[in-house]
Tab-separated table of C-alpha atoms in Angstrom:
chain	number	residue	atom	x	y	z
A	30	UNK	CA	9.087	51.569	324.141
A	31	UNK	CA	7.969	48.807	326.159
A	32	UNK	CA	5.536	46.246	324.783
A	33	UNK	CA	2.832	44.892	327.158
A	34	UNK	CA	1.823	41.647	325.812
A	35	UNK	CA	-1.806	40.367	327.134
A	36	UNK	CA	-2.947	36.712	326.547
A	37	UNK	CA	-6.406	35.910	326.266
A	38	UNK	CA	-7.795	35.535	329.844
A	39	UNK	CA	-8.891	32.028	328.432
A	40	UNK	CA	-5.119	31.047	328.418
A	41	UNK	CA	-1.871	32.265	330.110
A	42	UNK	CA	1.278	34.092	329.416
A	43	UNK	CA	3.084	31.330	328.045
A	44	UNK	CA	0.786	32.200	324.883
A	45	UNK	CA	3.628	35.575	324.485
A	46	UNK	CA	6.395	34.195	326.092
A	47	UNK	CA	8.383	33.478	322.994
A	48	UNK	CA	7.760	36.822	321.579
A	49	UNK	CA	8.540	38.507	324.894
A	50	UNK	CA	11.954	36.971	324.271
A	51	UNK	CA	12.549	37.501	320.495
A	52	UNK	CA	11.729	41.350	321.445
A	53	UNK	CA	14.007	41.036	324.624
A	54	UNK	CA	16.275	40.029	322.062
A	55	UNK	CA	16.015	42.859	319.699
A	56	UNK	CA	16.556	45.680	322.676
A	57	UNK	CA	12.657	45.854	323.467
A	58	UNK	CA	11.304	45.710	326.863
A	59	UNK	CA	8.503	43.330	327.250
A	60	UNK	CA	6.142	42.566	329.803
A	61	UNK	CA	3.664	39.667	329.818
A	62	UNK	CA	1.237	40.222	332.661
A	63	UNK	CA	-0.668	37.236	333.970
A	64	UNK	CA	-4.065	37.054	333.853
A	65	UNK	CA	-4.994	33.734	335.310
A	66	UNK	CA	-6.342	34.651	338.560
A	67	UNK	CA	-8.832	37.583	336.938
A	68	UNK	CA	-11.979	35.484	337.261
A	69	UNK	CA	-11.297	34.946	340.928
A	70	UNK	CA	-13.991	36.353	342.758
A	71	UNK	CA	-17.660	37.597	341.793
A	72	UNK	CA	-18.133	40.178	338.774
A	73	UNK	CA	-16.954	42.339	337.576
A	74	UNK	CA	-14.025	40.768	336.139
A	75	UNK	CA	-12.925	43.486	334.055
A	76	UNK	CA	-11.291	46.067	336.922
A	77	UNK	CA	-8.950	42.962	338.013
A	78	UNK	CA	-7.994	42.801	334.487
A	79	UNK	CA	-6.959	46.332	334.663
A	80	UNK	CA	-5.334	45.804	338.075
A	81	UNK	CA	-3.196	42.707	336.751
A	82	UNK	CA	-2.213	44.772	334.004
A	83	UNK	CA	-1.228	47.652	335.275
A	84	UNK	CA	0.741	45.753	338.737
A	85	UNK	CA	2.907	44.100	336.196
A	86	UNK	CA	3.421	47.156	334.268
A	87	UNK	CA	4.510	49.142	337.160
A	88	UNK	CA	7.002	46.123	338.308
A	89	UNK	CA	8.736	45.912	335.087
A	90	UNK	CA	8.545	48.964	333.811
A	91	UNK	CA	7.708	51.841	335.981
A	92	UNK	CA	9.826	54.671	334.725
A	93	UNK	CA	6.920	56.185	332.838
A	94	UNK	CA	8.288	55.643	329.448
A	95	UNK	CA	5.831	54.846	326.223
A	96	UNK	CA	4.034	51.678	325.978
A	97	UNK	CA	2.610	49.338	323.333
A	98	UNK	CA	-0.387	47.611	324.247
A	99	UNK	CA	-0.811	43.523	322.241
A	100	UNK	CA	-3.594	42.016	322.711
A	101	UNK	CA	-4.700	38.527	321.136
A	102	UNK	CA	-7.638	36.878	321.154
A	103	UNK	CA	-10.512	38.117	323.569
A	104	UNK	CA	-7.789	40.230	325.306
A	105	UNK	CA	-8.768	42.974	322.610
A	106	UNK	CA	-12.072	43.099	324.433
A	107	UNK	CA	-10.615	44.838	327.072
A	108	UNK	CA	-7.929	47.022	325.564
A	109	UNK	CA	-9.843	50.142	326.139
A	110	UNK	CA	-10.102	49.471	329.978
A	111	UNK	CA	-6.654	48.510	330.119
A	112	UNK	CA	-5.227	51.825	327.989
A	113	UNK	CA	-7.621	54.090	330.367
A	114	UNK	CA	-5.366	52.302	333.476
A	115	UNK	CA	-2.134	52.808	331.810
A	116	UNK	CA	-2.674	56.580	331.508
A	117	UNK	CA	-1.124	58.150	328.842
A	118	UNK	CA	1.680	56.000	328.624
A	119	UNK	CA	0.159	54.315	325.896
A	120	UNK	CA	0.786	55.395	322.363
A	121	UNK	CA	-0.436	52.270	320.448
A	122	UNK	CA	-2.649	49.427	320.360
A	123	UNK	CA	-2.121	46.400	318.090
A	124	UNK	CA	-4.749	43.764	317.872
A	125	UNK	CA	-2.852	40.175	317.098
A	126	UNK	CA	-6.035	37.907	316.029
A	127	UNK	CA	-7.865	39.452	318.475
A	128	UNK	CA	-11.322	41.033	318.519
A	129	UNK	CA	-11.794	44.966	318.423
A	130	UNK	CA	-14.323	47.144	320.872
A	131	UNK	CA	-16.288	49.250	319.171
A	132	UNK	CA	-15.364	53.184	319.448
A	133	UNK	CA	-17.571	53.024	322.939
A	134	UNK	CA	-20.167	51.880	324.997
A	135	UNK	CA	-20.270	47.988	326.697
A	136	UNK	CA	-19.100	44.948	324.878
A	137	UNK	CA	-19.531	41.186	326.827
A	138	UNK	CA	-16.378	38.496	326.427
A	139	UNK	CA	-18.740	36.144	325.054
A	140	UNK	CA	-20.304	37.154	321.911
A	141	UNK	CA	-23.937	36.359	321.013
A	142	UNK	CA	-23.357	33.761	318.666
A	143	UNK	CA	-21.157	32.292	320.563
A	144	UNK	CA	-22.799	32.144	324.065
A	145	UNK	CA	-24.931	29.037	323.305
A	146	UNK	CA	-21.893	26.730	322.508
A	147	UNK	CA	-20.082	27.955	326.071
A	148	UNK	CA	-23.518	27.206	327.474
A	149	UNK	CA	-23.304	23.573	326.416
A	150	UNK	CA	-19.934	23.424	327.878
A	151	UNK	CA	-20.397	24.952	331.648
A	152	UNK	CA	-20.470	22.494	333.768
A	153	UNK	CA	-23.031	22.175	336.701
A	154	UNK	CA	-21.009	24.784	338.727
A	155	UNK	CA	-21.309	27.468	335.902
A	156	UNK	CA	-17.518	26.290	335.364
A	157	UNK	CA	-15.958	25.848	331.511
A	158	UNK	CA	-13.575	22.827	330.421
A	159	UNK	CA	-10.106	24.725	329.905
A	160	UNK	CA	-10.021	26.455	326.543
A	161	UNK	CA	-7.786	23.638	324.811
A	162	UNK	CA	-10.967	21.309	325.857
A	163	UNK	CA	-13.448	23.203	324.069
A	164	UNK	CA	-12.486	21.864	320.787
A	165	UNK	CA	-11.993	18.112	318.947
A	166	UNK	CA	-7.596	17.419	318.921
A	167	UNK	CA	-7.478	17.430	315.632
A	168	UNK	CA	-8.062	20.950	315.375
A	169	UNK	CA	-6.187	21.685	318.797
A	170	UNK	CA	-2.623	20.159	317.678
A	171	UNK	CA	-2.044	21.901	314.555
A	172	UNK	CA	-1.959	25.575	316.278
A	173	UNK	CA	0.671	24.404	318.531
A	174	UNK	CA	4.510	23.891	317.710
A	175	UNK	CA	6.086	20.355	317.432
A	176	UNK	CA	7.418	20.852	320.932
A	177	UNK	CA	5.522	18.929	323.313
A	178	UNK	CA	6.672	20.919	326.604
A	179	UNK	CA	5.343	24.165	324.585
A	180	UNK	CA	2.305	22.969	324.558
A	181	UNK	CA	2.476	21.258	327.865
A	182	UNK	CA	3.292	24.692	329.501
A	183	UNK	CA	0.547	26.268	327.670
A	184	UNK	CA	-2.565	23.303	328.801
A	185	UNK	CA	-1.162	23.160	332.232
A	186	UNK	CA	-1.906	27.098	333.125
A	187	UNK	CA	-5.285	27.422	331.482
A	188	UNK	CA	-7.762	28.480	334.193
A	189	UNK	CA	-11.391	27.145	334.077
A	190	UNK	CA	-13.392	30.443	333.658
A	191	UNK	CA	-16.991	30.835	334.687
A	192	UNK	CA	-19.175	31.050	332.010
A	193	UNK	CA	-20.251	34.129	333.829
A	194	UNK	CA	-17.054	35.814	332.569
A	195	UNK	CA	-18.043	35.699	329.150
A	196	UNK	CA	-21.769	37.629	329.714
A	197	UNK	CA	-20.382	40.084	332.187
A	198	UNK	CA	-20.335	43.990	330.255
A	199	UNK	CA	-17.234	45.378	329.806
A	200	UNK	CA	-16.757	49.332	329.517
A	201	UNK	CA	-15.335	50.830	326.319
A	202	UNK	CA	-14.440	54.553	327.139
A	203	UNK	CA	-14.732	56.957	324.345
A	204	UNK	CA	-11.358	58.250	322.816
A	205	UNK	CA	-9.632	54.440	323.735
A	206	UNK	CA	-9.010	54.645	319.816
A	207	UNK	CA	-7.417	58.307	319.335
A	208	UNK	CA	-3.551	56.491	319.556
A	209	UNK	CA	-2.726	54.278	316.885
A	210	UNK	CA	-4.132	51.435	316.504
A	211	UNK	CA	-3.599	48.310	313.822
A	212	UNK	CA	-4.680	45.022	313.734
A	213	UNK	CA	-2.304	41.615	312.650
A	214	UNK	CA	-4.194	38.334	312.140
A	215	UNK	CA	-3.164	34.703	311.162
A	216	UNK	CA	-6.245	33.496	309.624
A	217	UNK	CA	-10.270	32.112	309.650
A	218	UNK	CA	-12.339	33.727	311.557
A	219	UNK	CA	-9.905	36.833	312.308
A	220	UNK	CA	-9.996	37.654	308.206
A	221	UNK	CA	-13.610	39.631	309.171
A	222	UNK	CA	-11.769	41.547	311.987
A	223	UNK	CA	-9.172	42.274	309.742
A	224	UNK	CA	-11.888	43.632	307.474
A	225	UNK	CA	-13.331	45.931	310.089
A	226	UNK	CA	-9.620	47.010	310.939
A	227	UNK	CA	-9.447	48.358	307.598
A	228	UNK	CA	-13.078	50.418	307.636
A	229	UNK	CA	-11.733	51.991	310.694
A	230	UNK	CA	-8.531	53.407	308.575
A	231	UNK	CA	-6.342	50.944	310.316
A	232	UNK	CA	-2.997	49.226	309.575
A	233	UNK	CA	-3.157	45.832	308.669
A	234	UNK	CA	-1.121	42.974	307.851
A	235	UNK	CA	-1.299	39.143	307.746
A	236	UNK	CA	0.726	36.591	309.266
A	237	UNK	CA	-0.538	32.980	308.110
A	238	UNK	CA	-0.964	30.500	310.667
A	239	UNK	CA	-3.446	28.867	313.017
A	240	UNK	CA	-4.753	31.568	316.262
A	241	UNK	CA	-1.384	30.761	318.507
A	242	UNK	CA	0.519	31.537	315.589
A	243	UNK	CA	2.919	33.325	317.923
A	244	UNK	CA	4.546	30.103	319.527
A	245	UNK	CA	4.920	28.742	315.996
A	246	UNK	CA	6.422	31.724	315.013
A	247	UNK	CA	7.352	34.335	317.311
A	248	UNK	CA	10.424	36.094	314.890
A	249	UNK	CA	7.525	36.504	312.557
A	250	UNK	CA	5.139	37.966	314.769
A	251	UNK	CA	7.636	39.846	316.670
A	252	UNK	CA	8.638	41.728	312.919
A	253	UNK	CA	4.856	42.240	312.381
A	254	UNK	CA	4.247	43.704	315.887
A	255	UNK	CA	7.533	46.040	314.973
A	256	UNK	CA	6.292	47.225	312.206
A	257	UNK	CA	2.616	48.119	313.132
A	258	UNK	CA	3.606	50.092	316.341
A	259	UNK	CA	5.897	52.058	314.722
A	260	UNK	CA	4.274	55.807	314.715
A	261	UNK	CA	3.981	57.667	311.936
């Protein structure tokens, strides 16, 4: 199998980088498409998504063998989109901290509660701060590792997203959910998704950290995303 790990449009690849390596390490295949330049252009945002996804798919791994779709953080959003691209390749989804589509219809980046808070942040040109930005240091430092140049890495390939990107629909086909799917989270607020995981009949487990819990950790989270794709 070949896991495709996809960072939260709000961030970069450098966000799976460590766990691409850990499961390079253990005979995986791993490919970490990059999804910095998806906000490029007017809506909708969500087919070059797709398009990034699958390009780096078919560059790395194009002999048509399974995949593993891991998504963190908003990246779940668009899981459905991105399995429908893949074809049926794809014969799991694991959700690491990230938030779930519902079984179908539309579902924005930005959810409602949310929306006024990236409001106050858009700058006059509908622009946002990067995503490290958004919040006080104190509560940026801790979810990074000790190393400065990880974090460094990380900060320096943040794009600044339109706020636009967080209101515009995304499509959630029908079915999306019919491989396996499971859901890993480190901690506050992801312990609600982790509920809803489980009402679906999901697989769950818990890693303990902060929400980039996979640079602090990646032989951790690398075991966990092992274990949840494995099919039954």
């Amino acid at each position: 199998m070949t896991f495709v790990l996809v960072h939260s449009p709000s961030v970069g690849p450098s966000t799976w980088a460590p766990v691409a390596a850990a499961l390079e390490r253990r005979g995986h295949a791993a490919v970490v498409p990059d999804l910095t330049g998806v906000a490029a252009g007017p809506a909708p945002y969500w087919p070059r998504v797709v398009a990034a996804v699958r390009d780096a798919v078919q560059e790395a791994a194009p002999g048509g063998g399974p995949l593993v779709l891991a998504a963190h953080s908003n990246a779940g959003l668009f899981v459905p989109v991105i399995k429908e691209g893949l074809g049926e390749r794809v014969v799991a989804c694991v959700f690491a901290d990230a938030h779930l589509p519902p079984p179908r219809g539309l579902v924005r980046p930005g959810q409602d509660d949310f929306l006024p808070f990236l409001r106050e942040l858009a700058g006059d040109d509908g622009l946002l701060p990067r995503w490290t930005d958004w919040w006080d240091e104190q509560d940026v430092a801790p979810m990074f590792p000790p190393d400065a140049a990880a974090r460094a890495r990380v900060e320096a390939e943040q794009p600044r997203l339109p706020l636009a990107f967080y209101t515009d629909p995304v499509p959630v086909p029908a079915g999306w959910d019919a491989v396996r799917c499971s859901c890993l989270w480190y901690g506050p607020p992801y312990d609600t998704v982790a509920d809803d995981a489980r009402r679906r009949g999901w697989p769950v487990l818990h890693a303990p950290g902060l929400h980039l819990h996979q640079l602090v950790d990646p032989e951790g989270v690398t075991a966990a995303l092992l274990k949840l794709s494995r099919r039954s």
